[in-house]
Amino acid sequence: MSYIKPKFRHPSLPKNALGVTIADYDGAISTLCAGCGHDSISAAIRSACFLSSIPPHRIAKLSGIGCSSKMPTYFLGKSHGFNSVHGRMPSVATGASLANRELTYIGISGDGDTASIGMGQFIHLIRRNVNMTYIVANNGCYGLTKGQDSATADLGSISKNGGTNPFDGIDLASLALLQGASFVARSFSGDKEQLEPLIRAAMAHNGFAFIDVVSPCVTFNNQAGSTKSYAHTREHLDAMPLDYVPLRDEIRTQYEPGTIQSVTLHDGSVIHLHKAGADYRTDDRNAAIAAARAAHDEGRILTGLLFLDPNSQDLNQNLKLASKPLNALGKDELCPGSKVLSSINEGLR
Ligand SMILES: Cc1ncc(C[n+]2csc(CCOP(=O)(O)OP(=O)(O)O)c2C)c(N)n1
Ligand code: SF4
């Protein structure tokens, strides 16, 4: 059951460029366990959409099954939403984005929903470069079904019942990099400063933007020995903080020369990466794969923007589909008449 929030809000809440307040991006009150990392991700999505001034009714939220997949209920209550079956959200996302390329699509999934039952579908989203932001709330277990190890549980991680995981976990960010994803990032639900600008950048990206977010399950996977607990993640975090500066916004922050790398997105907005290693470039896929691997081998959790292709062409562009959403095409465009048909036939002779 979800609870509706009371309508009262402070009268002087700040407004965004649309003239609306963050309350317009609220969802229902969360019924997840108190302290669940997923709620922090919901809060980051809500404020990212508010700060980027995206009209709520121009956003579509999509998910599968799991505690993570329940998250869309708890943010953006005025947006479109589709809660699909377990691991099948990518098919719905592909169809929706082909039918209406003008909406902003946010997919929310879990490590079970993506790395186990949904793996086959996930890979094809990447291959097709579907224009969406895809967030995995990664807690290394199946929270909704009471904490079984998932496919992202790390080798040697100790579960709540004391068992040691004998398998190496699937690193979804590395997989996305290998498969050719055009935007790959990793973050931590407890690092809003990093996560929020990453989500804003992902939504501005033209193509498939993947964010793997370590999101501890306080009920089933937060014990000593778990590698997805709050304590372990905080201890092993190797963060590249970043700023997202939307097009037309003044750049105010002062940066130390040599410690910053700037990346321009296709819409003209800019990402500033702090502390990026001198030889780390976000447009070098092989370097990103090597950095993620090295971090994994050393037990570090490398977070931040790992890779971005600023020239990415999304599925609609690749297939040269109509520039208008299908529901906006009129009779003349759908049925252009015999002359046009003859000229097409002529071109095929
Ligand atoms: C076809 C199908 N198989 C299995 C299930 C049972 N099931 C529900 S949620 C879930 C896993 C959820 O784990 P995850 O995606 O990691 O989300 P979390 O709950 O940890 O956020 C499973 C196996 C189901 N609902 N449907
Ligand atoms: S069971 Fe775990 S993942 Fe599910 S709501 Fe509770 S803390 Fe979050």
Short mmCIF file of C-alpha atoms and ligand atoms in Angstrom, two decimals:
data_model
loop_
_atom_site.label_atom_id
_atom_site.label_comp_id
_atom_site.label_asym_id
_atom_site.label_seq_id
_atom_site.Cartn_x
_atom_site.Cartn_y
_atom_site.Cartn_z
CA MET A 1 0.00 0.00 0.00
CA SER A 2 1.23 3.53 -0.78
CA TYR A 3 0.24 6.62 1.16
CA ILE A 4 -0.55 9.97 -0.43
CA LYS A 5 1.44 12.95 0.86
CA PRO A 6 -0.48 15.84 2.41
CA LYS A 7 -0.85 18.71 -0.07
CA PHE A 8 0.49 21.46 2.23
CA ARG A 9 3.94 22.80 1.28
CA HIS A 10 5.91 25.81 2.52
CA PRO A 11 4.65 28.83 0.50
CA SER A 12 8.16 30.09 -0.31
CA LEU A 13 9.64 26.90 -1.76
CA PRO A 14 12.09 27.82 -4.58
CA LYS A 15 10.77 27.55 -8.15
CA ASN A 16 12.56 26.21 -11.21
CA ALA A 17 12.58 27.65 -14.76
CA LEU A 18 9.04 26.30 -15.29
CA GLY A 19 7.83 28.24 -12.24
CA VAL A 20 6.98 25.10 -10.28
CA THR A 21 8.37 23.84 -6.96
CA ILE A 22 9.91 20.51 -6.03
CA ALA A 23 6.53 19.50 -4.61
CA ASP A 24 5.38 19.13 -8.21
CA TYR A 25 7.89 16.26 -8.51
CA ASP A 26 6.65 14.39 -5.42
CA GLY A 27 5.28 10.88 -5.48
CA ALA A 28 3.52 8.81 -2.82
CA ILE A 29 5.08 8.28 0.61
CA SER A 30 7.58 5.41 0.44
CA THR A 31 6.69 2.07 2.02
CA LEU A 32 10.25 0.73 1.67
CA CYS A 33 12.21 -0.11 4.86
CA ALA A 34 13.48 2.95 6.74
CA GLY A 35 17.09 3.56 5.65
CA CYS A 36 16.81 1.64 2.34
CA GLY A 37 19.25 3.12 -0.19
CA HIS A 38 16.51 3.07 -2.85
CA ASP A 39 14.71 5.98 -1.13
CA SER A 40 17.84 8.14 -1.48
CA ILE A 41 17.95 7.38 -5.20
CA SER A 42 14.27 8.39 -5.51
CA ALA A 43 15.11 11.68 -3.78
CA ALA A 44 18.02 12.29 -6.16
CA ILE A 45 15.84 11.60 -9.24
CA ARG A 46 13.13 13.93 -7.94
CA SER A 47 15.52 16.82 -7.38
CA ALA A 48 17.43 16.15 -10.64
CA CYS A 49 14.18 16.47 -12.63
CA PHE A 50 13.21 19.60 -10.67
CA LEU A 51 16.62 21.25 -11.17
CA SER A 52 16.67 20.37 -14.87
CA SER A 53 13.16 21.88 -15.17
CA ILE A 54 11.73 18.90 -17.01
CA PRO A 55 7.92 19.13 -17.04
CA PRO A 56 6.68 16.12 -15.02
CA HIS A 57 4.14 15.22 -17.72
CA ARG A 58 6.97 14.90 -20.27
CA ILE A 59 8.65 12.13 -18.27
CA ALA A 60 7.87 8.40 -18.41
CA LYS A 61 9.00 6.15 -15.55
CA LEU A 62 9.45 2.46 -16.32
CA SER A 63 10.36 -0.43 -14.07
CA GLY A 64 10.30 -4.20 -13.59
CA ILE A 65 9.72 -6.06 -10.31
CA GLY A 66 11.52 -5.69 -6.97
CA CYS A 67 11.76 -3.19 -4.11
CA SER A 68 13.80 -1.09 -6.57
CA SER A 69 11.11 -1.38 -9.22
CA LYS A 70 8.55 -0.03 -6.71
CA MET A 71 10.55 3.20 -6.49
CA PRO A 72 8.78 5.08 -9.32
CA THR A 73 5.66 5.21 -7.14
CA TYR A 74 7.61 7.39 -4.72
CA PHE A 75 8.66 10.18 -7.11
CA LEU A 76 7.14 12.11 -10.02
CA GLY A 77 3.50 11.38 -9.26
CA LYS A 78 2.42 13.53 -12.26
CA SER A 79 4.50 11.60 -14.80
CA HIS A 80 3.62 8.64 -16.99
CA GLY A 81 4.52 5.26 -15.51
CA PHE A 82 4.62 1.60 -16.46
CA ASN A 83 5.49 -1.15 -13.98
CA SER A 84 6.27 -4.10 -16.24
CA VAL A 85 6.92 -7.76 -15.41
CA HIS A 86 10.21 -8.94 -13.90
CA GLY A 87 13.18 -8.13 -16.16
CA ARG A 88 11.03 -7.04 -19.08
CA MET A 89 11.10 -3.26 -18.70
CA PRO A 90 13.62 -2.88 -21.59
CA SER A 91 11.03 -4.12 -24.14
CA VAL A 92 8.48 -1.61 -22.89
CA ALA A 93 11.11 1.16 -22.93
CA THR A 94 12.17 0.32 -26.49
CA GLY A 95 8.60 0.39 -27.78
CA ALA A 96 7.68 3.56 -25.93
CA SER A 97 10.75 5.44 -27.06
CA LEU A 98 10.18 4.41 -30.69
CA ALA A 99 6.56 5.58 -30.51
CA ASN A 100 7.27 8.89 -28.78
CA ARG A 101 10.83 10.19 -28.97
CA GLU A 102 9.93 13.43 -27.19
CA LEU A 103 9.44 12.06 -23.68
CA THR A 104 12.28 11.68 -21.16
CA TYR A 105 12.45 8.00 -20.21
CA ILE A 106 13.72 6.93 -16.79
CA GLY A 107 14.08 3.18 -16.24
CA ILE A 108 14.44 1.90 -12.68
CA SER A 109 15.62 -1.62 -12.08
CA GLY A 110 17.32 -3.83 -9.50
CA ASP A 111 20.36 -6.06 -9.78
CA GLY A 112 18.03 -9.07 -9.83
CA ASP A 113 15.71 -7.44 -12.35
CA THR A 114 18.66 -6.54 -14.63
CA ALA A 115 21.56 -8.94 -13.99
CA SER A 116 19.52 -12.12 -13.50
CA ILE A 117 16.11 -12.47 -15.19
CA GLY A 118 16.45 -9.32 -17.30
CA MET A 119 19.99 -9.75 -18.60
CA GLY A 120 18.98 -10.70 -22.14
CA GLN A 121 16.77 -7.65 -22.49
CA PHE A 122 19.26 -5.28 -20.85
CA ILE A 123 22.02 -6.12 -23.34
CA HIS A 124 19.77 -5.26 -26.29
CA LEU A 125 18.84 -1.88 -24.84
CA ILE A 126 22.55 -1.07 -24.88
CA ARG A 127 23.12 -2.49 -28.35
CA ARG A 128 20.25 -0.44 -29.75
CA ASN A 129 21.22 2.71 -27.84
CA VAL A 130 17.63 3.38 -26.75
CA ASN A 131 17.35 7.00 -25.61
CA MET A 132 16.75 6.63 -21.88
CA THR A 133 18.32 6.86 -18.44
CA TYR A 134 18.60 3.37 -16.91
CA ILE A 135 19.30 3.21 -13.19
CA VAL A 136 20.08 -0.03 -11.37
CA ALA A 137 19.62 0.19 -7.60
CA ASN A 138 22.29 -2.39 -6.83
CA ASN A 139 22.13 -4.04 -3.40
CA GLY A 140 23.65 -7.41 -4.31
CA CYS A 141 20.51 -9.29 -3.27
CA TYR A 142 16.85 -9.88 -4.05
CA GLY A 143 15.38 -7.57 -1.42
CA LEU A 144 11.72 -8.13 -2.25
CA THR A 145 11.98 -11.92 -1.90
CA LYS A 146 13.92 -11.69 1.38
CA GLY A 147 17.58 -11.30 0.55
CA GLN A 148 18.85 -14.17 -1.63
CA ASP A 149 22.25 -13.43 -3.25
CA SER A 150 21.88 -11.82 -6.67
CA ALA A 151 24.21 -12.10 -9.67
CA THR A 152 26.00 -8.89 -8.64
CA ALA A 153 26.91 -10.21 -5.16
CA ASP A 154 30.72 -10.06 -4.94
CA LEU A 155 32.93 -13.12 -4.62
CA GLY A 156 33.45 -13.85 -0.91
CA SER A 157 30.64 -11.57 0.23
CA ILE A 158 28.99 -12.96 3.37
CA SER A 159 25.20 -13.02 3.40
CA LYS A 160 22.98 -12.43 6.42
CA ASN A 161 22.61 -16.18 7.03
CA GLY A 162 26.41 -16.54 7.14
CA GLY A 163 26.95 -18.14 3.72
CA THR A 164 29.95 -17.05 1.62
CA ASN A 165 29.21 -16.30 -2.03
CA PRO A 166 31.39 -18.63 -4.16
CA PHE A 167 30.87 -16.74 -7.46
CA ASP A 168 32.35 -13.55 -8.85
CA GLY A 169 29.65 -10.90 -9.27
CA ILE A 170 28.61 -9.43 -12.62
CA ASP A 171 29.94 -5.87 -12.84
CA LEU A 172 27.12 -4.17 -14.74
CA ALA A 173 29.11 -1.01 -15.47
CA SER A 174 31.97 -3.02 -17.03
CA LEU A 175 29.47 -5.07 -18.98
CA ALA A 176 27.79 -1.91 -20.30
CA LEU A 177 31.19 -0.52 -21.31
CA LEU A 178 32.15 -3.72 -23.14
CA GLN A 179 28.81 -3.89 -24.93
CA GLY A 180 29.23 -0.33 -26.28
CA ALA A 181 26.99 1.78 -24.02
CA SER A 182 27.28 5.46 -24.89
CA PHE A 183 27.09 6.74 -21.26
CA VAL A 184 28.25 4.69 -18.28
CA ALA A 185 28.47 5.83 -14.67
CA ARG A 186 28.53 4.37 -11.20
CA SER A 187 27.48 5.99 -7.97
CA PHE A 188 26.36 5.38 -4.39
CA SER A 189 22.89 6.11 -3.02
CA GLY A 190 24.53 7.86 -0.05
CA ASP A 191 26.40 10.35 -2.29
CA LYS A 192 23.69 12.76 -3.47
CA GLU A 193 26.29 15.34 -4.46
CA GLN A 194 27.58 12.97 -7.10
CA LEU A 195 24.40 11.10 -7.98
CA GLU A 196 22.13 14.07 -8.69
CA PRO A 197 24.38 15.72 -11.35
CA LEU A 198 25.00 12.30 -12.89
CA ILE A 199 21.25 11.78 -13.30
CA ARG A 200 20.86 15.25 -14.83
CA ALA A 201 23.68 14.53 -17.28
CA ALA A 202 22.22 11.11 -18.09
CA MET A 203 18.83 12.68 -18.90
CA ALA A 204 20.54 15.22 -21.19
CA HIS A 205 22.47 12.48 -22.99
CA ASN A 206 21.32 11.42 -26.45
CA GLY A 207 21.14 7.64 -26.19
CA PHE A 208 21.34 4.94 -23.55
CA ALA A 209 22.67 6.32 -20.25
CA PHE A 210 23.44 3.70 -17.66
CA ILE A 211 23.99 4.42 -13.95
CA ASP A 212 24.85 1.53 -11.61
CA VAL A 213 24.08 2.79 -8.09
CA VAL A 214 25.23 0.85 -5.02
CA SER A 215 22.11 1.02 -2.85
CA PRO A 216 22.35 -0.91 0.44
CA CYS A 217 19.49 -3.15 1.57
CA VAL A 218 19.37 -2.42 5.29
CA THR A 219 17.14 -5.38 6.04
CA PHE A 220 18.90 -8.23 4.20
CA ASN A 221 22.40 -7.15 3.13
CA ASN A 222 23.90 -4.55 5.45
CA GLN A 223 25.79 -6.90 7.80
CA ALA A 224 29.55 -7.19 8.37
CA GLY A 225 31.04 -9.17 5.48
CA SER A 226 28.60 -7.79 2.89
CA THR A 227 30.34 -5.81 0.13
CA LYS A 228 27.15 -3.81 -0.62
CA SER A 229 26.62 -2.52 2.94
CA TYR A 230 26.77 1.18 3.89
CA ALA A 231 29.95 0.64 5.92
CA HIS A 232 31.81 -1.32 3.22
CA THR A 233 30.77 1.05 0.43
CA ARG A 234 31.78 4.17 2.37
CA GLU A 235 35.15 2.61 3.24
CA HIS A 236 36.00 1.52 -0.32
CA LEU A 237 34.53 4.39 -2.32
CA ASP A 238 36.83 5.95 -4.90
CA ALA A 239 34.71 8.89 -6.05
CA MET A 240 35.18 11.29 -8.95
CA PRO A 241 32.85 14.16 -7.90
CA LEU A 242 31.33 16.14 -10.73
CA ASP A 243 29.25 19.19 -11.57
CA TYR A 244 26.59 19.37 -14.24
CA VAL A 245 26.10 22.79 -15.82
CA PRO A 246 23.04 23.03 -18.06
CA LEU A 247 23.20 25.07 -21.25
CA ARG A 248 22.66 28.78 -20.56
CA ASP A 249 23.63 28.50 -16.86
CA GLU A 250 26.52 30.62 -15.72
CA ILE A 251 29.58 28.65 -14.58
CA ARG A 252 30.28 30.02 -11.09
CA THR A 253 32.56 27.50 -9.39
CA GLN A 254 36.31 28.12 -9.45
CA TYR A 255 38.37 25.09 -10.40
CA GLU A 256 42.00 24.30 -9.72
CA PRO A 257 43.75 23.99 -13.08
CA GLY A 258 44.78 20.42 -13.83
CA THR A 259 42.22 18.82 -11.50
CA ILE A 260 39.21 19.18 -13.78
CA GLN A 261 38.08 17.55 -16.98
CA SER A 262 35.17 19.14 -18.86
CA VAL A 263 32.88 17.21 -21.18
CA THR A 264 30.25 18.86 -23.39
CA LEU A 265 27.01 16.97 -24.01
CA HIS A 266 25.16 17.10 -27.33
CA ASP A 267 22.68 19.71 -26.01
CA GLY A 268 25.51 22.07 -25.00
CA SER A 269 25.40 21.39 -21.27
CA VAL A 270 28.73 20.65 -19.63
CA ILE A 271 29.97 18.14 -17.07
CA HIS A 272 33.02 19.00 -14.97
CA LEU A 273 34.78 16.00 -13.50
CA HIS A 274 36.90 16.74 -10.45
CA LYS A 275 40.02 14.86 -9.50
CA ALA A 276 39.99 12.79 -12.68
CA GLY A 277 43.41 11.14 -12.87
CA ALA A 278 45.78 12.97 -15.20
CA ASP A 279 45.58 10.22 -17.81
CA TYR A 280 41.87 9.32 -17.37
CA ARG A 281 39.65 10.42 -20.25
CA THR A 282 35.91 9.85 -20.28
CA ASP A 283 35.91 9.41 -24.07
CA ASP A 284 38.31 6.45 -23.94
CA ARG A 285 36.29 3.25 -23.61
CA ASN A 286 39.31 0.98 -23.19
CA ALA A 287 40.70 3.20 -20.42
CA ALA A 288 37.33 3.08 -18.66
CA ILE A 289 37.22 -0.73 -18.89
CA ALA A 290 40.78 -0.93 -17.53
CA ALA A 291 40.01 1.53 -14.70
CA ALA A 292 36.88 -0.38 -13.67
CA ARG A 293 38.82 -3.67 -13.74
CA ALA A 294 41.74 -2.27 -11.73
CA ALA A 295 39.33 -0.89 -9.11
CA HIS A 296 37.55 -4.25 -8.91
CA ASP A 297 40.85 -6.12 -8.44
CA GLU A 298 41.94 -3.71 -5.71
CA GLY A 299 38.58 -3.85 -3.90
CA ARG A 300 37.84 -0.17 -4.67
CA ILE A 301 34.39 0.96 -5.84
CA LEU A 302 35.14 3.42 -8.64
CA THR A 303 32.28 5.91 -8.95
CA GLY A 304 31.57 8.88 -11.22
CA LEU A 305 31.21 9.23 -14.97
CA LEU A 306 33.24 6.37 -16.43
CA PHE A 307 32.54 6.85 -20.14
CA LEU A 308 30.61 9.18 -22.43
CA ASP A 309 30.32 9.27 -26.21
CA PRO A 310 29.30 12.89 -26.92
CA ASN A 311 28.49 12.02 -30.57
CA SER A 312 26.09 9.22 -29.67
CA GLN A 313 23.20 8.62 -32.14
CA ASP A 314 20.14 7.10 -30.50
CA LEU A 315 17.90 4.31 -31.86
CA ASN A 316 15.42 6.70 -33.51
CA GLN A 317 18.20 8.52 -35.37
CA ASN A 318 19.91 5.27 -36.31
CA LEU A 319 16.69 3.91 -37.84
CA LYS A 320 15.89 7.32 -39.43
CA LEU A 321 12.42 7.30 -37.95
CA ALA A 322 9.90 10.15 -38.13
CA SER A 323 11.03 13.15 -36.12
CA LYS A 324 7.52 13.53 -34.63
CA PRO A 325 5.96 11.18 -32.06
CA LEU A 326 3.63 8.70 -33.79
CA ASN A 327 0.56 10.12 -32.00
CA ALA A 328 1.33 13.56 -33.48
CA LEU A 329 1.41 12.41 -37.11
CA GLY A 330 -1.60 13.61 -39.10
CA LYS A 331 -3.53 11.87 -41.87
CA ASP A 332 -1.48 13.55 -44.61
CA GLU A 333 1.81 12.34 -43.12
CA LEU A 334 0.53 8.81 -42.52
CA CYS A 335 -1.12 8.52 -45.93
CA PRO A 336 0.80 10.81 -48.29
CA GLY A 337 -1.00 9.66 -51.44
CA SER A 338 -0.33 7.76 -54.63
CA LYS A 339 2.20 10.25 -56.06
CA VAL A 340 4.56 9.74 -53.11
CA LEU A 341 4.02 5.97 -53.27
CA SER A 342 4.89 5.96 -57.01
CA SER A 343 8.06 7.93 -56.40
CA ILE A 344 9.11 5.50 -53.66
CA ASN A 345 8.42 2.56 -55.99
CA GLU A 346 10.36 4.33 -58.75
CA GLY A 347 13.32 4.69 -56.41
CA LEU A 348 13.32 0.95 -55.79
CA ARG A 349 13.34 -0.11 -59.46
C1 LIG B 1 8.94 -14.07 -13.43
C2 LIG B 1 9.25 -13.83 -11.97
N1 LIG B 1 10.17 -14.59 -11.36
C3 LIG B 1 10.48 -14.35 -10.07
C4 LIG B 1 9.81 -13.40 -9.36
C5 LIG B 1 10.14 -13.20 -7.88
N2 LIG B 1 10.90 -11.99 -7.63
C6 LIG B 1 10.27 -10.83 -7.30
S1 LIG B 1 11.34 -9.58 -7.07
C7 LIG B 1 12.65 -10.59 -7.37
C8 LIG B 1 14.07 -10.09 -7.31
C9 LIG B 1 14.20 -8.67 -6.93
O1 LIG B 1 15.54 -8.32 -6.79
P1 LIG B 1 16.10 -6.97 -7.36
O2 LIG B 1 15.72 -6.76 -8.77
O3 LIG B 1 17.56 -6.97 -7.07
O4 LIG B 1 15.35 -5.85 -6.53
P2 LIG B 1 15.40 -5.47 -4.98
O5 LIG B 1 14.15 -6.05 -4.41
O6 LIG B 1 16.64 -6.04 -4.38
O7 LIG B 1 15.42 -3.99 -5.00
C10 LIG B 1 12.25 -11.89 -7.67
C11 LIG B 1 13.19 -13.00 -7.99
C12 LIG B 1 8.84 -12.62 -10.04
N3 LIG B 1 8.17 -11.63 -9.45
N4 LIG B 1 8.59 -12.86 -11.33
S1 SF4 B 2 13.99 -5.31 1.82
FE1 SF4 B 2 15.91 -4.25 1.40
S2 SF4 B 2 15.69 -3.44 -0.70
FE2 SF4 B 2 13.64 -3.95 0.06
S3 SF4 B 2 12.85 -2.04 0.92
FE3 SF4 B 2 13.79 -3.22 2.61
S4 SF4 B 2 15.89 -2.42 2.71
FE4 SF4 B 2 15.06 -1.82 0.71
#
